PDB file of C-alpha atoms in Angstrom:
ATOM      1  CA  UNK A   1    -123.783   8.126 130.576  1.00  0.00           C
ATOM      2  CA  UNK A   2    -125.113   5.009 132.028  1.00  0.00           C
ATOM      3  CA  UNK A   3    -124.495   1.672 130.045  1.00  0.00           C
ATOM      4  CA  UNK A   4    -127.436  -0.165 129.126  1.00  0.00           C
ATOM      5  CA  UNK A   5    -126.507  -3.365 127.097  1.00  0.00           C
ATOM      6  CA  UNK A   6    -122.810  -1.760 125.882  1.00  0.00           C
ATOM      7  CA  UNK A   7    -120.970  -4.813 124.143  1.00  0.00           C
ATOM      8  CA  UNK A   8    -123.270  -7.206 125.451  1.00  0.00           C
ATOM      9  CA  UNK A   9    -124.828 -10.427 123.229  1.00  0.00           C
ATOM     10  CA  UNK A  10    -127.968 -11.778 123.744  1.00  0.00           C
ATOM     11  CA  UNK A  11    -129.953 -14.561 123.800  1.00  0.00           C
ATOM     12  CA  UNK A  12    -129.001 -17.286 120.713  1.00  0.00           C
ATOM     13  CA  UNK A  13    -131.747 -17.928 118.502  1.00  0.00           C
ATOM     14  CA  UNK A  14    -133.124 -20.710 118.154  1.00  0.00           C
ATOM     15  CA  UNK A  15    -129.987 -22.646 119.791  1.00  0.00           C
ATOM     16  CA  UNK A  16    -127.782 -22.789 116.756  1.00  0.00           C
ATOM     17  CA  UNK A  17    -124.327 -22.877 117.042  1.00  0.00           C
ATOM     18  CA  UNK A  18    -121.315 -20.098 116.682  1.00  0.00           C
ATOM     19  CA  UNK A  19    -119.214 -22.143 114.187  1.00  0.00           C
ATOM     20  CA  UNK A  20    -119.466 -21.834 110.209  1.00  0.00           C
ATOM     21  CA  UNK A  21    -121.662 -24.401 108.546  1.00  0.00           C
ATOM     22  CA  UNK A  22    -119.572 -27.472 106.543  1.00  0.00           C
ATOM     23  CA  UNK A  23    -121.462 -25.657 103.788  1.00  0.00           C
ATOM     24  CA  UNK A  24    -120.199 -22.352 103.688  1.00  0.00           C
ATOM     25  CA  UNK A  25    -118.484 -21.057 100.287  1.00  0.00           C
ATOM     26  CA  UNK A  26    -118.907 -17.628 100.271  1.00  0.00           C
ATOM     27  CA  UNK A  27    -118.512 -14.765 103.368  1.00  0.00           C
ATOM     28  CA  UNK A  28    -119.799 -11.715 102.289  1.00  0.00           C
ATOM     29  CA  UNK A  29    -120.103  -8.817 104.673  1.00  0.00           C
ATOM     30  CA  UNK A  30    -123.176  -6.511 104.489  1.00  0.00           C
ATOM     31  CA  UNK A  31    -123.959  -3.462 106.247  1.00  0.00           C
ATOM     32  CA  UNK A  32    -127.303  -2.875 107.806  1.00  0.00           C
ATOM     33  CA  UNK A  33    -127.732   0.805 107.831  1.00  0.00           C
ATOM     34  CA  UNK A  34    -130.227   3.590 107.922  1.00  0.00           C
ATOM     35  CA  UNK A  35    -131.451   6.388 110.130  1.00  0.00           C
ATOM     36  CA  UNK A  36    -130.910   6.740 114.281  1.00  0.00           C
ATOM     37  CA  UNK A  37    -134.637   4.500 115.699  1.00  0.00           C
ATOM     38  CA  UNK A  38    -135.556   2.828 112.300  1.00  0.00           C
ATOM     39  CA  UNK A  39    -134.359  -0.801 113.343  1.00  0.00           C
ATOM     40  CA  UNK A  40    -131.187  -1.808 112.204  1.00  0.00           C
ATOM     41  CA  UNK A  41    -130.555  -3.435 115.792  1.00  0.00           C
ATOM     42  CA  UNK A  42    -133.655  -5.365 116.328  1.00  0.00           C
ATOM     43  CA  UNK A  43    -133.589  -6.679 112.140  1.00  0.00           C
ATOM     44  CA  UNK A  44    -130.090  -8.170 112.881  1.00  0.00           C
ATOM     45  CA  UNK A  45    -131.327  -9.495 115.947  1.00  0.00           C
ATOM     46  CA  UNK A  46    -134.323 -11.157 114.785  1.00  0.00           C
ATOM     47  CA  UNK A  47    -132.586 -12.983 111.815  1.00  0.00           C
ATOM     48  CA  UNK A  48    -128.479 -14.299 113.348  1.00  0.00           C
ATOM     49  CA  UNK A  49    -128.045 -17.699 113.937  1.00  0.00           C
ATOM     50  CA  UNK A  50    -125.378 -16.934 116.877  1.00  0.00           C
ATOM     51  CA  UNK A  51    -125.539 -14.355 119.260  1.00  0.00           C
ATOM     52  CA  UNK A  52    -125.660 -10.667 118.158  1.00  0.00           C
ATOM     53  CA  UNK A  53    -123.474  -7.924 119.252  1.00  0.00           C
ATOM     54  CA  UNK A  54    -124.429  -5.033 120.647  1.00  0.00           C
ATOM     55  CA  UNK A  55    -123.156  -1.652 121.495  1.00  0.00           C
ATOM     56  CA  UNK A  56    -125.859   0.178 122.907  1.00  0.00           C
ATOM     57  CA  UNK A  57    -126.301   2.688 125.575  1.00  0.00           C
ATOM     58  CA  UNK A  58    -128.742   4.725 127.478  1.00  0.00           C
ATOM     59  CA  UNK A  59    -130.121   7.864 126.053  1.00  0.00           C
ATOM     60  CA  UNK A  60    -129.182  10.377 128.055  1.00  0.00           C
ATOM     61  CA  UNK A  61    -130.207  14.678 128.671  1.00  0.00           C
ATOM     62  CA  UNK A  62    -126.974  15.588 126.790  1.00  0.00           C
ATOM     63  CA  UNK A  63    -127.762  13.205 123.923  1.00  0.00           C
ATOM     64  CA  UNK A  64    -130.848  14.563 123.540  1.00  0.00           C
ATOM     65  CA  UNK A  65    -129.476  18.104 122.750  1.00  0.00           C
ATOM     66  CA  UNK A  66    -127.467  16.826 119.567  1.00  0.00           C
ATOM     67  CA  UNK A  67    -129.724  13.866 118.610  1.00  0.00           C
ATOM     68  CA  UNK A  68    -133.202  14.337 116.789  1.00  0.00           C
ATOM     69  CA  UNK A  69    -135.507  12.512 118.414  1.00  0.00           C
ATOM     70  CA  UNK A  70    -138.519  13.321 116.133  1.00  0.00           C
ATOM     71  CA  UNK A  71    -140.438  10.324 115.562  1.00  0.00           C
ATOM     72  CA  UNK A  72    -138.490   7.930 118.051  1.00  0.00           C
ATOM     73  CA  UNK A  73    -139.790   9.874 121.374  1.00  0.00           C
ATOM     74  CA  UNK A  74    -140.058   6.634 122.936  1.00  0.00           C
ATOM     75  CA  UNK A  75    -136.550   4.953 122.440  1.00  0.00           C
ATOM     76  CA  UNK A  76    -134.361   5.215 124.886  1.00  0.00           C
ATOM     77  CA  UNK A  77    -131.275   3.234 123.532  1.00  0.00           C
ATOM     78  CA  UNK A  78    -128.541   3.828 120.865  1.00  0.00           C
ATOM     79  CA  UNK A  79    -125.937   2.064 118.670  1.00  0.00           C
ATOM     80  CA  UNK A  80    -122.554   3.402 119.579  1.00  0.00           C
ATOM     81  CA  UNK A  81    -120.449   1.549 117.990  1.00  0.00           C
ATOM     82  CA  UNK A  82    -121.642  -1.497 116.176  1.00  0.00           C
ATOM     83  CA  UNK A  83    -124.155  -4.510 115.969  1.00  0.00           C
ATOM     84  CA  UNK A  84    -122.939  -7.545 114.844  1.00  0.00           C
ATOM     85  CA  UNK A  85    -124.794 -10.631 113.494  1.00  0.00           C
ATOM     86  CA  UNK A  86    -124.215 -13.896 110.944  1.00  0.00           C
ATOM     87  CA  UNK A  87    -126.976 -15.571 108.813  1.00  0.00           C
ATOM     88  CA  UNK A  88    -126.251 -18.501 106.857  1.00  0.00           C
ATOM     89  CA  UNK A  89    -128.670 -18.756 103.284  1.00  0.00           C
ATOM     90  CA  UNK A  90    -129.259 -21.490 101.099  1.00  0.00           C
ATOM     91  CA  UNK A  91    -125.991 -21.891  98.155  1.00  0.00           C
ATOM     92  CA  UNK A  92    -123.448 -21.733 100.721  1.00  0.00           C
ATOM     93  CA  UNK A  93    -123.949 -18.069 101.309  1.00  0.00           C
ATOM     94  CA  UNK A  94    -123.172 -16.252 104.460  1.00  0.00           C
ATOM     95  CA  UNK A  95    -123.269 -13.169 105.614  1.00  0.00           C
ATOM     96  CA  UNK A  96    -121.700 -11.002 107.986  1.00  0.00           C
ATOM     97  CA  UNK A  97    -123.966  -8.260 109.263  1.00  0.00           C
ATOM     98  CA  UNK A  98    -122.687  -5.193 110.078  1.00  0.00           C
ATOM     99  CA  UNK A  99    -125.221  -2.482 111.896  1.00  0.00           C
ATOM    100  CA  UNK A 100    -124.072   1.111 111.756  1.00  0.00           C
ATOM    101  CA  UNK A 101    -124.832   3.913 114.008  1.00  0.00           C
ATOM    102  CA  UNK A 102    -127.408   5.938 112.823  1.00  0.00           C
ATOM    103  CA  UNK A 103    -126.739   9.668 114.271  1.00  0.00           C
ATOM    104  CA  UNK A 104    -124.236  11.955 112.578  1.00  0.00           C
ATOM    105  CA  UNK A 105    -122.405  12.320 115.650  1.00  0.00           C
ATOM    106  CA  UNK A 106    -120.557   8.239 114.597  1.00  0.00           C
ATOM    107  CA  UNK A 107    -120.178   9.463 110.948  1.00  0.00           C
ATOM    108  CA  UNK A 108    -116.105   9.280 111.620  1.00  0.00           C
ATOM    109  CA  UNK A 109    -117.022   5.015 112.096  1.00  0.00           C
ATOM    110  CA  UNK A 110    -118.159   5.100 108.361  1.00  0.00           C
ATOM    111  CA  UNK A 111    -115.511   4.226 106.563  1.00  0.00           C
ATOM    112  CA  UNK A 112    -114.006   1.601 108.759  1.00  0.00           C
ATOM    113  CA  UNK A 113    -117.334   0.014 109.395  1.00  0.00           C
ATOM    114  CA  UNK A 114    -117.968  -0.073 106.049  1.00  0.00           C
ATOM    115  CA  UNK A 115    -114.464  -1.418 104.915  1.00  0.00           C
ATOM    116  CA  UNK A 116    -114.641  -4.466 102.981  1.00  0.00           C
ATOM    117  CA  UNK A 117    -118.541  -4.596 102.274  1.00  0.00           C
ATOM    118  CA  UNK A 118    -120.140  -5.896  99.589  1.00  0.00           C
ATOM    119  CA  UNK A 119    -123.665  -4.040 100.084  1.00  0.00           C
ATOM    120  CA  UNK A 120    -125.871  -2.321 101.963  1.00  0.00           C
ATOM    121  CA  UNK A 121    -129.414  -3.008 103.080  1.00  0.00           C
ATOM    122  CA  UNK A 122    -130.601   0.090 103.834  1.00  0.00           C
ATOM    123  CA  UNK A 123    -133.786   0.664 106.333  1.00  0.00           C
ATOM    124  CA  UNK A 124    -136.267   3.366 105.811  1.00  0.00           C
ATOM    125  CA  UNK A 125    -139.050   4.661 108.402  1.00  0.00           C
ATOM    126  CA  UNK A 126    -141.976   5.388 106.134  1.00  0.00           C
ATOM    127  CA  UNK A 127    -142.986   8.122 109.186  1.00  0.00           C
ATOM    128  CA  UNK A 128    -139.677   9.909 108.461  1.00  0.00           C
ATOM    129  CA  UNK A 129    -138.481   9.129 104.920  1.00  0.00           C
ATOM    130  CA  UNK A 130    -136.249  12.231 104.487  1.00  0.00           C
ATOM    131  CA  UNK A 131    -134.157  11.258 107.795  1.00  0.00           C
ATOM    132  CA  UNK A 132    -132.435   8.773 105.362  1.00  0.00           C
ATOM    133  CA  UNK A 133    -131.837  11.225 102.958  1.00  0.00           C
ATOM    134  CA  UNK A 134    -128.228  11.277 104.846  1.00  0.00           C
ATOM    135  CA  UNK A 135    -127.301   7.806 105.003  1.00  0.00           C
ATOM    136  CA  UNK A 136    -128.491   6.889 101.484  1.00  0.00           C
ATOM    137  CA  UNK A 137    -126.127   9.664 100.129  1.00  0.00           C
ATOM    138  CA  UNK A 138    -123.090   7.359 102.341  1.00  0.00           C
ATOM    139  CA  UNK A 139    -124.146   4.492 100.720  1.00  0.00           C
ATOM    140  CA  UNK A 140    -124.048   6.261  97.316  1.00  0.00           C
ATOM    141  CA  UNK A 141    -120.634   7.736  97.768  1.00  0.00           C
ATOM    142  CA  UNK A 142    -119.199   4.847  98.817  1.00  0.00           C
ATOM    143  CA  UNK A 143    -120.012   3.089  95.775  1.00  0.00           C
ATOM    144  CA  UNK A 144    -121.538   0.123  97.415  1.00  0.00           C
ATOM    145  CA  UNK A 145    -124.463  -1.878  95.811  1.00  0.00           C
ATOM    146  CA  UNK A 146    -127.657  -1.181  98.062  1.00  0.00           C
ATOM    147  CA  UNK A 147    -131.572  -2.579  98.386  1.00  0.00           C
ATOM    148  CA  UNK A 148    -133.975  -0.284 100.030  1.00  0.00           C
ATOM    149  CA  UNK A 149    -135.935  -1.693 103.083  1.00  0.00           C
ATOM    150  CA  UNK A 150    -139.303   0.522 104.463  1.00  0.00           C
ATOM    151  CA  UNK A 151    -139.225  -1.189 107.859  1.00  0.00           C
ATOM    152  CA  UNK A 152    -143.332  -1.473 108.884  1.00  0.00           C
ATOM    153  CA  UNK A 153    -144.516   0.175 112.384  1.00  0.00           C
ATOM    154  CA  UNK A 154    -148.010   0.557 113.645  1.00  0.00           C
ATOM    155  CA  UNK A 155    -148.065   3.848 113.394  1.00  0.00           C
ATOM    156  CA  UNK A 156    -146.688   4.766 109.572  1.00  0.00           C
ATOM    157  CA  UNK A 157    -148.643   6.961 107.268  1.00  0.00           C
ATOM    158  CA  UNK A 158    -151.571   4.803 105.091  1.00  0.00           C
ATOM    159  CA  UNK A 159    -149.606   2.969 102.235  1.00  0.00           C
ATOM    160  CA  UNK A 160    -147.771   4.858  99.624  1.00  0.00           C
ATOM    161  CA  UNK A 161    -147.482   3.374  96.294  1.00  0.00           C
ATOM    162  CA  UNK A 162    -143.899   1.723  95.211  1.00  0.00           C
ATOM    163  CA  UNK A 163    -143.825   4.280  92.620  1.00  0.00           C
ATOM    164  CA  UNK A 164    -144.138   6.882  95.837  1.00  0.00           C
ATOM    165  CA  UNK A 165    -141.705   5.479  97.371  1.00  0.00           C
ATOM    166  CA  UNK A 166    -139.049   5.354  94.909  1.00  0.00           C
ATOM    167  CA  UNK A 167    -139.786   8.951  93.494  1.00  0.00           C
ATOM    168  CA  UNK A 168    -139.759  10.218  97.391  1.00  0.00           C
ATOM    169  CA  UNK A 169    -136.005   8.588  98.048  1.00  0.00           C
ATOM    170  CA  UNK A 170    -134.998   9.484  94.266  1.00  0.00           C
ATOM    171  CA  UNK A 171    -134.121   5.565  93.742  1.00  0.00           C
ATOM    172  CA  UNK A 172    -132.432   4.510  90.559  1.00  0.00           C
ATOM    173  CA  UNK A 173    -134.796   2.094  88.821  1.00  0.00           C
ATOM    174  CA  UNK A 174    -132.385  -1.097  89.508  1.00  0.00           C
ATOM    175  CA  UNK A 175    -132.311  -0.587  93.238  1.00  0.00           C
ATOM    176  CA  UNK A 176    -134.532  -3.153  95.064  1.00  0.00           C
ATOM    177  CA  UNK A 177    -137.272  -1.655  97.042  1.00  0.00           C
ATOM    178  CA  UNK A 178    -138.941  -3.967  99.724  1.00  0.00           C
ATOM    179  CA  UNK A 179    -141.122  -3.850 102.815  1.00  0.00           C
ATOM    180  CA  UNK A 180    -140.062  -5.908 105.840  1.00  0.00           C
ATOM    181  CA  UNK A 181    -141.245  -6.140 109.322  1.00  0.00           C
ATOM    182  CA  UNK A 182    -137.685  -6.085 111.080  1.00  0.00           C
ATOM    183  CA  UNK A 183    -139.319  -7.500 114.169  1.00  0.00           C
ATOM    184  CA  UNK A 184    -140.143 -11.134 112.043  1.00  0.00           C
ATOM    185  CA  UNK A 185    -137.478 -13.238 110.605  1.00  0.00           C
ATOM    186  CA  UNK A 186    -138.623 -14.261 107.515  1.00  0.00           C
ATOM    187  CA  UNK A 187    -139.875 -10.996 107.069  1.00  0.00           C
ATOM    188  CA  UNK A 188    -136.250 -10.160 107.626  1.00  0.00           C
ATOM    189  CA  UNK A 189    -134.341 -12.601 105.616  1.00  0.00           C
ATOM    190  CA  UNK A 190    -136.583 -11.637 102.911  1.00  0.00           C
ATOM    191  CA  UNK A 191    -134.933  -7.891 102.881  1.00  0.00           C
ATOM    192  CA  UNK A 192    -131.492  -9.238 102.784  1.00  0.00           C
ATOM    193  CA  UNK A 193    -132.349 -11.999  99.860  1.00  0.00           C
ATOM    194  CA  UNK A 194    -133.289  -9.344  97.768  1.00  0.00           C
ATOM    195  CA  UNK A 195    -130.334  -7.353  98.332  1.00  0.00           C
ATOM    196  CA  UNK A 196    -128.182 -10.426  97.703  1.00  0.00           C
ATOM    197  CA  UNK A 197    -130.045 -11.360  94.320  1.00  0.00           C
ATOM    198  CA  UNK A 198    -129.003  -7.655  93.133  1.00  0.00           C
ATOM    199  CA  UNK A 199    -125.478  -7.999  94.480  1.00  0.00           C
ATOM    200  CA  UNK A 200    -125.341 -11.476  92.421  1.00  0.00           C
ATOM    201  CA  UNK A 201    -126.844  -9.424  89.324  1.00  0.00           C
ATOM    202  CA  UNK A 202    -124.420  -6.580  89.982  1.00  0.00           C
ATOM    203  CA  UNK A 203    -121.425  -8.824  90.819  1.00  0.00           C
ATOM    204  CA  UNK A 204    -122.253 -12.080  88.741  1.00  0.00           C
ATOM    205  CA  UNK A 205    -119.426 -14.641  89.801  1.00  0.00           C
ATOM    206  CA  UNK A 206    -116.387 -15.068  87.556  1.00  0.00           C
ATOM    207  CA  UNK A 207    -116.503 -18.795  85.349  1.00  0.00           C
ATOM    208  CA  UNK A 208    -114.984 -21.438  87.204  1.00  0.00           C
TER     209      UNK A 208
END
C-alpha cells in the first residue's frame, strides 16, 4: 500500500499557535465519528487552531475488495488510524478532537480511541443514511452523549424534513440533530457547539 499523507499534519490555520490559551479551564475530548467518506477528516481540518493529524493512506485494489465504496467512488484516501485536531470555544472550553476510522475493518481501535471521551459528534451522509446505522449503534453502546451531524454535499437527495431525519436514524428526541457543511468552519464549529450545549445539559457542572 502506498502512503499518501500517513501521520502527516498540515497546513496551520489561520497561523495560531500549538500552545493552550491562558484561558483554558476545561479539556474535554470528543470524538468525530461516522461512516468510511462522510467527512470526519476534512470537518476537523477545517475547524483546529494547530495543525491536524492525519493518518491517511492510499486506497488501494485490495482495499477495495473489503471496503464499500458505494457512494464515495471518487475518494481515494482513508483514515487508518486517527485524525487529530484542538479547537478552543468561548468559556474556557477546549476540545480535543478525535476522528475515528470509519470502515469495520479499524473496529478493534474503538475502544481505545474512544477512551476517555466525553461525546460524540456523529456525521451522517444524507446519500447513504443507513451506512451509519453501524457507528451510531458504537456510540450507543458505549454510553457516550452524541449530536447528530448530516454533513451537506452537492449531490444529496432534495431536503428531507427534521422529522425524516430523526425517524430514518431512529433518534431519541433529546439528541441534537444539525446540518453542517464540514468543508466551512463556522459551519463546523456550529456542529460541535451543539453537541457541547447537550453535553453541558447532560453533564451540568457540579456547584463550586
Amino acid at each position: 500500500m502506498a502512503s499518501a499523507t500517513s501521520s502527516t499534519v498540515d497546513a496551520e490555520p489561520g497561523g495560531a499557535g500549538v500552545h493552550l490559551p491562558d484561558t483554558a479551564q476545561d479539556l474535554v475530548k470528543i470524538l468525530i465519528t461516522g461512516p468510511f467518506g462522510v467527512g470526519k477528516t476534512t470537518l476537523i481540518r477545517s475547524v483546529s487552531e494547530i495543525r491536524p493529524l492525519h493518518t491517511e493512506e492510499h486506497l488501494s485494489e485490495a482495499s477495495a475488495q473489503v471496503d464499500d465504496l458505494a457512494g464515495v467512488r471518487d475518494k481515494d484516501t482513508t483514515t487508518v488510524a486517527i485524525d487529530f485536531g484542538r479547537i478552543s470555544l468561548p468559556g474556557g472550553i477546549v476540545l480535543y478532537l478525535f476522528g475515528t476510522p470509519g470502515q469495520e475493518r479499524f473496529r478493534a481501535l474503538w475502544d481505545d480511541i474512544a477512551y476517555g471521551a466525553l461525546g460524540a459528534l456523529v456525521l451522517v451522509d444524507a446519500r447513504r443514511i443507513d451506512a451509519s446505522f453501524d457507528v451510531l449503534g458504537l456510540v450507543e453502546e458505549s454510553g457516550l452523549p452524541y449530536a447528530v451531524a448530516f454533513n451537506t454535499f452537492p449531490d444529496a437527495p432534495r431536503p428531507h424534513t427534521p422529522e425524516q431525519l430523526r425517524a430514518a436514524l431512529d433518534l431519541d428526541a433529546t439528541t441534537p440533530m444539525v446540518t453542517c457543511d464540514a468543508r466551512e468552519t463556522d459551519s463546523s464549529v456550529d456542529a460541535l457547539l451543539a453537541l457541547v450545549q447537550h453535553l453541558i445539559d447532560h453533564h451540568p457542572p457540579e456547584p463550586r
